[in-house]
Structures are given as structure tokens and as C-alpha cells.
Amino acid sequence: MNKHVEILDISFINTSFSDMEEKIANHINKGEKSFVVTANPEIVMHAKEDADYKGYVQSADYVVPDGNGILLAANMLKQPLKERITGYDLTISLLQKANAKGWNVYLLGGREEVNKRAADRMKADYPLMNLVGRHDGYFDWNDSVLKEEIASLNPDLILVALGFPRQEKWIAENIASFSKGVFIGVGGSIDVIAGEVKRAPQFWQRLKLEWFYRLLKQPSRWKRMMALPKFVIEVMKTK
């Protein structure tokens, strides 16, 4: 089985959820840097249309398949991926490990009230984790003060919830300034942790209709959902 699967020029790691957890934990235990992208069809399509963004995603150490559409595409290409690795599930798993290992964690992104609620929830649910700092997603992009402040706190895990494409851009442009730390774009996971948004129930997840549940709850997402059929068409063209 291939270690990576190429889908529209994006190289997805072909691994299990537990192996991915172990890879990230090993980087943290060794004091190494790593950049993780949790990519769904929307991210792949944006990368196809934006060369700069594609470069950011391709610079990541790991791109994991967050989205059943990615698994569908891999099957269409006859290069099946082992399993879906969602950004939310990976975030929660890493917070659990941070609690067990006493890792230093930094939370960046979201509105101030959402960021604070998510931070409070994280501290309550994972009391042995060391939340060394947090900042909302509204800051001067060209000001180096925030980046220097985060680096000075020596975080092991940096959760960047700026939404795509901003979170991948921020990580790619700033990771060189850090000596260690696993950086992962967690997107809307911060909203779920904060209680702003509810994740789809297991019933919808088992049917692989989590995307439809989100659309019912947030009808304004319909334009974003149009990326999926376009993505499938583009993958069919590459067969």
C-alpha cells in the first residue's frame, strides 16, 4: 500500500488515525517541529485555484484526509486511503495526550469570546495540560510581536484556528521562527470545543452525511458545499 496518495497535486499521508497520533507525539517528545494540514475537498479545490496556497499546503509535513470526499477520490483513483482523520477528532485526541503528558499548548484563532470559552473548556476538561497562552484571530498579520510572544512560551502544540486559507498561510509563513512545536490548522474545531457549534450526531457520521447535517444547521454554507461536486469532476478528469 502506498505511503502517500496524490489527489490533484496534494499528497495525502496514507496512515491510520492511531499511527498519525503516534507520529505527532514522537515529534513533540523529540522537541521537533511539524506542520499538519487536515484537508477536505474544499481545501484541495482552493489549492488548485491558488498557487500560493497550494505551496503552503505542499510545504506541510503531513496532509491528512479530513472529509469523506477525499476517501471517495482515493477510491476512484484506485489508491484507497486507510481511514478518515478529521481535524476535530485529531484535535481532541491531541488534547487528551497533552493532558496525559503535560504538554504546553497554545490556542490561536476565533473571536475573542469563542477563543476564551474554548480555552476555559480545554482547561476544565484537560486540567493536566499546560495551556501556556491564547489569542483571538484578529491581529496585525505583519506585526511580529504575536509570533515572538508565542515562541517565547515554548509550546509543544500550537492549535491554529484561523480557518482556511489563513491558518495554513500563517503556519507556513511563521513556522521557521520557532525552534519546536507541532502546528495544526484546526479550523472550526474551536467553535465545537467552545460550544458554539454542535458536531453532527453519530447517526449522521455513520451515514457519511456529516456535511449534510452541517448544511441543514448552517444553510449559508451551501456555496462552500459546491466545492464537492467540482472536486469529484476534477478527480474524474485525472483518471
Tab-separated table of C-alpha atoms in Angstrom:
chain	number	residue	atom	x	y	z
A	1	MET	CA	0.000	0.000	0.000
A	2	ASN	CA	1.320	3.440	-0.946
A	3	LYS	CA	2.562	5.636	1.899
A	4	HIS	CA	1.034	8.646	0.158
A	5	VAL	CA	-1.845	9.186	-2.233
A	6	GLU	CA	-1.712	12.095	-4.693
A	7	ILE	CA	-5.044	13.837	-5.240
A	8	LEU	CA	-4.959	16.891	-7.532
A	9	ASP	CA	-1.290	17.554	-6.661
A	10	ILE	CA	-1.856	17.253	-2.904
A	11	SER	CA	-0.032	14.375	-1.238
A	12	PHE	CA	-2.123	12.728	1.496
A	13	ILE	CA	-0.421	10.513	4.048
A	14	ASN	CA	-1.902	7.028	3.938
A	15	THR	CA	-1.953	6.013	7.566
A	16	SER	CA	-4.289	5.093	10.391
A	17	PHE	CA	-5.564	7.522	12.985
A	18	SER	CA	-3.547	5.855	15.742
A	19	ASP	CA	-0.337	5.930	13.689
A	20	MET	CA	-0.876	9.622	12.948
A	21	GLU	CA	-1.292	10.303	16.671
A	22	GLU	CA	1.962	8.465	17.323
A	23	LYS	CA	3.851	10.392	14.643
A	24	ILE	CA	2.772	13.716	16.150
A	25	ALA	CA	3.558	12.580	19.693
A	26	ASN	CA	7.031	11.489	18.584
A	27	HIS	CA	7.733	14.938	17.127
A	28	ILE	CA	6.680	16.553	20.397
A	29	ASN	CA	8.650	14.112	22.539
A	30	LYS	CA	11.776	14.817	20.469
A	31	GLY	CA	11.250	18.595	20.555
A	32	GLU	CA	10.863	18.731	16.770
A	33	LYS	CA	8.804	20.968	14.518
A	34	SER	CA	5.997	19.691	12.331
A	35	PHE	CA	3.186	21.175	10.226
A	36	VAL	CA	-0.089	19.259	9.844
A	37	VAL	CA	-2.880	20.134	7.392
A	38	THR	CA	-6.285	18.498	7.760
A	39	ALA	CA	-7.566	18.755	4.192
A	40	ASN	CA	-11.067	18.285	2.808
A	41	PRO	CA	-12.217	18.683	-0.836
A	42	GLU	CA	-12.759	22.410	-0.294
A	43	ILE	CA	-9.120	22.886	0.679
A	44	VAL	CA	-7.886	20.809	-2.273
A	45	MET	CA	-10.012	22.835	-4.698
A	46	HIS	CA	-8.762	26.103	-3.221
A	47	ALA	CA	-5.195	24.855	-3.644
A	48	LYS	CA	-5.957	24.036	-7.281
A	49	GLU	CA	-7.114	27.604	-7.885
A	50	ASP	CA	-4.497	29.426	-5.789
A	51	ALA	CA	-0.847	28.597	-6.488
A	52	ASP	CA	0.405	30.349	-3.344
A	53	TYR	CA	-1.990	28.407	-1.160
A	54	LYS	CA	-1.051	25.162	-2.882
A	55	GLY	CA	2.556	25.918	-1.952
A	56	TYR	CA	1.593	26.370	1.701
A	57	VAL	CA	-0.247	23.028	1.774
A	58	GLN	CA	2.536	21.219	-0.084
A	59	SER	CA	5.065	22.561	2.434
A	60	ALA	CA	3.306	20.699	5.271
A	61	ASP	CA	4.937	17.637	6.779
A	62	TYR	CA	1.604	15.832	6.806
A	63	VAL	CA	-1.658	16.319	4.918
A	64	VAL	CA	-4.358	14.101	6.409
A	65	PRO	CA	-7.714	13.220	4.804
A	66	ASP	CA	-10.381	15.224	6.628
A	67	GLY	CA	-13.512	14.514	4.633
A	68	ASN	CA	-15.261	11.512	3.134
A	69	GLY	CA	-14.881	13.203	-0.246
A	70	ILE	CA	-11.125	12.664	-0.018
A	71	LEU	CA	-11.616	8.964	0.693
A	72	LEU	CA	-14.051	8.760	-2.244
A	73	ALA	CA	-11.483	10.383	-4.548
A	74	ALA	CA	-8.769	7.976	-3.413
A	75	ASN	CA	-11.067	5.032	-4.169
A	76	MET	CA	-11.857	6.498	-7.583
A	77	LEU	CA	-8.108	6.622	-8.274
A	78	LYS	CA	-7.804	3.014	-7.072
A	79	GLN	CA	-5.448	4.107	-4.311
A	80	PRO	CA	-7.609	3.749	-1.199
A	81	LEU	CA	-6.674	5.610	1.957
A	82	LYS	CA	-6.733	3.689	5.251
A	83	GLU	CA	-9.167	5.971	7.039
A	84	ARG	CA	-10.532	9.451	7.507
A	85	ILE	CA	-8.661	11.607	10.023
A	86	THR	CA	-10.856	14.562	10.919
A	87	GLY	CA	-9.424	17.755	12.289
A	88	TYR	CA	-11.815	17.704	15.238
A	89	ASP	CA	-11.069	14.106	16.236
A	90	LEU	CA	-7.339	14.693	15.897
A	91	THR	CA	-7.556	17.884	17.967
A	92	ILE	CA	-9.429	16.143	20.792
A	93	SER	CA	-7.039	13.189	20.716
A	94	LEU	CA	-4.028	15.509	20.944
A	95	LEU	CA	-5.604	17.417	23.846
A	96	GLN	CA	-6.080	14.103	25.643
A	97	LYS	CA	-2.424	13.272	25.061
A	98	ALA	CA	-1.436	16.763	26.192
A	99	ASN	CA	-3.342	16.098	29.401
A	100	ALA	CA	-1.579	12.772	29.906
A	101	LYS	CA	1.888	14.114	29.075
A	102	GLY	CA	1.644	17.656	30.444
A	103	TRP	CA	2.362	19.247	27.056
A	104	ASN	CA	2.422	23.010	26.585
A	105	VAL	CA	-0.446	24.110	24.319
A	106	TYR	CA	-1.207	27.438	22.620
A	107	LEU	CA	-4.585	28.322	21.105
A	108	LEU	CA	-4.692	30.871	18.286
A	109	GLY	CA	-7.816	31.979	16.465
A	110	GLY	CA	-11.540	32.624	16.603
A	111	ARG	CA	-13.412	35.575	18.013
A	112	GLU	CA	-12.239	36.639	21.477
A	113	GLU	CA	-15.308	35.305	23.265
A	114	VAL	CA	-15.125	31.990	21.387
A	115	ASN	CA	-11.389	31.680	21.984
A	116	LYS	CA	-11.846	32.320	25.714
A	117	ARG	CA	-14.723	29.840	26.035
A	118	ALA	CA	-12.739	27.189	24.172
A	119	ALA	CA	-9.694	27.834	26.382
A	120	ASP	CA	-11.795	27.599	29.541
A	121	ARG	CA	-13.358	24.350	28.326
A	122	MET	CA	-9.952	22.914	27.477
A	123	LYS	CA	-8.591	23.776	30.922
A	124	ALA	CA	-11.631	22.217	32.591
A	125	ASP	CA	-11.588	19.027	30.515
A	126	TYR	CA	-7.798	18.618	30.410
A	127	PRO	CA	-6.521	20.032	33.715
A	128	LEU	CA	-3.057	18.474	33.461
A	129	MET	CA	-2.430	20.043	30.057
A	130	ASN	CA	-0.492	23.307	30.270
A	131	LEU	CA	-2.334	25.983	28.276
A	132	VAL	CA	0.532	28.463	28.058
A	133	GLY	CA	-1.382	31.109	26.127
A	134	ARG	CA	-4.138	32.058	23.747
A	135	HIS	CA	-5.017	34.838	21.323
A	136	ASP	CA	-8.034	35.507	19.120
A	137	GLY	CA	-7.781	35.504	15.342
A	138	TYR	CA	-7.775	39.293	14.989
A	139	PHE	CA	-4.243	40.648	14.887
A	140	ASP	CA	-1.890	42.573	12.630
A	141	TRP	CA	-0.592	39.948	10.224
A	142	ASN	CA	2.647	41.857	9.602
A	143	ASP	CA	3.386	42.539	13.265
A	144	SER	CA	5.978	40.091	14.607
A	145	VAL	CA	5.088	40.703	18.273
A	146	LEU	CA	2.478	37.916	18.488
A	147	LYS	CA	4.729	35.393	16.779
A	148	GLU	CA	7.601	36.249	19.127
A	149	GLU	CA	5.297	36.047	22.151
A	150	ILE	CA	4.072	32.588	21.173
A	151	ALA	CA	7.624	31.359	20.524
A	152	SER	CA	8.759	32.636	23.927
A	153	LEU	CA	6.117	30.448	25.621
A	154	ASN	CA	7.760	27.331	24.182
A	155	PRO	CA	4.556	25.483	23.182
A	156	ASP	CA	4.646	21.832	22.174
A	157	LEU	CA	1.325	22.011	20.331
A	158	ILE	CA	0.010	25.094	18.533
A	159	LEU	CA	-3.663	24.899	17.523
A	160	VAL	CA	-4.280	27.463	14.772
A	161	ALA	CA	-7.980	28.138	14.266
A	162	LEU	CA	-7.941	30.912	11.671
A	163	GLY	CA	-9.970	28.981	9.107
A	164	PHE	CA	-8.562	28.064	5.728
A	165	PRO	CA	-6.708	29.511	3.855
A	166	ARG	CA	-5.454	31.846	6.603
A	167	GLN	CA	-4.375	29.183	9.072
A	168	GLU	CA	-2.175	27.298	6.600
A	169	LYS	CA	-0.735	30.590	5.331
A	170	TRP	CA	0.092	31.759	8.873
A	171	ILE	CA	1.760	28.481	9.802
A	172	ALA	CA	3.774	28.239	6.573
A	173	GLU	CA	4.975	31.831	6.883
A	174	ASN	CA	5.864	31.691	10.588
A	175	ILE	CA	6.962	28.156	11.482
A	176	ALA	CA	10.594	28.910	10.619
A	177	SER	CA	10.709	31.339	13.561
A	178	PHE	CA	10.025	28.532	16.052
A	179	SER	CA	12.544	26.036	17.399
A	180	LYS	CA	9.942	23.352	18.179
A	181	GLY	CA	6.240	22.593	18.184
A	182	VAL	CA	3.594	20.787	16.161
A	183	PHE	CA	1.416	23.267	14.272
A	184	ILE	CA	-2.009	22.142	13.132
A	185	GLY	CA	-4.791	24.087	11.447
A	186	VAL	CA	-7.943	23.177	13.334
A	187	GLY	CA	-10.486	25.446	11.632
A	188	GLY	CA	-13.986	25.188	13.097
A	189	SER	CA	-12.945	22.756	15.841
A	190	ILE	CA	-12.591	25.717	18.180
A	191	ASP	CA	-16.295	26.509	17.690
A	192	VAL	CA	-17.274	22.962	18.649
A	193	ILE	CA	-15.000	22.965	21.704
A	194	ALA	CA	-16.421	26.332	22.762
A	195	GLY	CA	-19.980	25.030	22.369
A	196	GLU	CA	-20.788	27.476	19.568
A	197	VAL	CA	-21.486	24.697	17.078
A	198	LYS	CA	-22.632	21.126	17.662
A	199	ARG	CA	-20.955	18.312	15.810
A	200	ALA	CA	-23.169	16.002	13.790
A	201	PRO	CA	-24.569	13.094	15.837
A	202	GLN	CA	-23.030	9.634	15.322
A	203	PHE	CA	-26.032	8.628	13.189
A	204	TRP	CA	-25.162	11.232	10.562
A	205	GLN	CA	-21.453	10.438	10.797
A	206	ARG	CA	-22.046	6.726	10.196
A	207	LEU	CA	-24.068	7.553	7.081
A	208	LYS	CA	-21.205	9.814	5.912
A	209	LEU	CA	-23.677	12.697	5.833
A	210	GLU	CA	-21.986	14.954	8.358
A	211	TRP	CA	-21.650	17.562	5.611
A	212	PHE	CA	-25.435	17.498	5.046
A	213	TYR	CA	-26.139	17.887	8.766
A	214	ARG	CA	-23.887	20.961	8.835
A	215	LEU	CA	-25.682	22.353	5.787
A	216	LEU	CA	-29.064	21.925	7.498
A	217	LYS	CA	-27.755	23.732	10.576
A	218	GLN	CA	-25.918	26.412	8.584
A	219	PRO	CA	-27.692	26.936	5.225
A	220	SER	CA	-25.277	29.767	4.441
A	221	ARG	CA	-22.632	27.080	3.810
A	222	TRP	CA	-24.289	25.969	0.548
A	223	LYS	CA	-21.812	27.864	-1.646
A	224	ARG	CA	-18.904	26.196	0.119
A	225	MET	CA	-20.539	22.801	-0.356
A	226	MET	CA	-20.440	23.299	-4.132
A	227	ALA	CA	-16.720	22.520	-3.954
A	228	LEU	CA	-17.504	18.808	-3.538
A	229	PRO	CA	-19.123	18.101	-6.939
A	230	LYS	CA	-16.453	20.252	-8.624
A	231	PHE	CA	-13.801	18.275	-6.783
A	232	VAL	CA	-15.242	14.932	-7.917
A	233	ILE	CA	-15.347	16.146	-11.545
A	234	GLU	CA	-11.700	17.247	-11.376
A	235	VAL	CA	-10.642	13.900	-9.907
A	236	MET	CA	-12.522	12.052	-12.673
A	237	LYS	CA	-10.572	14.078	-15.250
A	238	THR	CA	-7.290	12.762	-13.822
A	239	LYS	CA	-8.284	9.096	-14.093
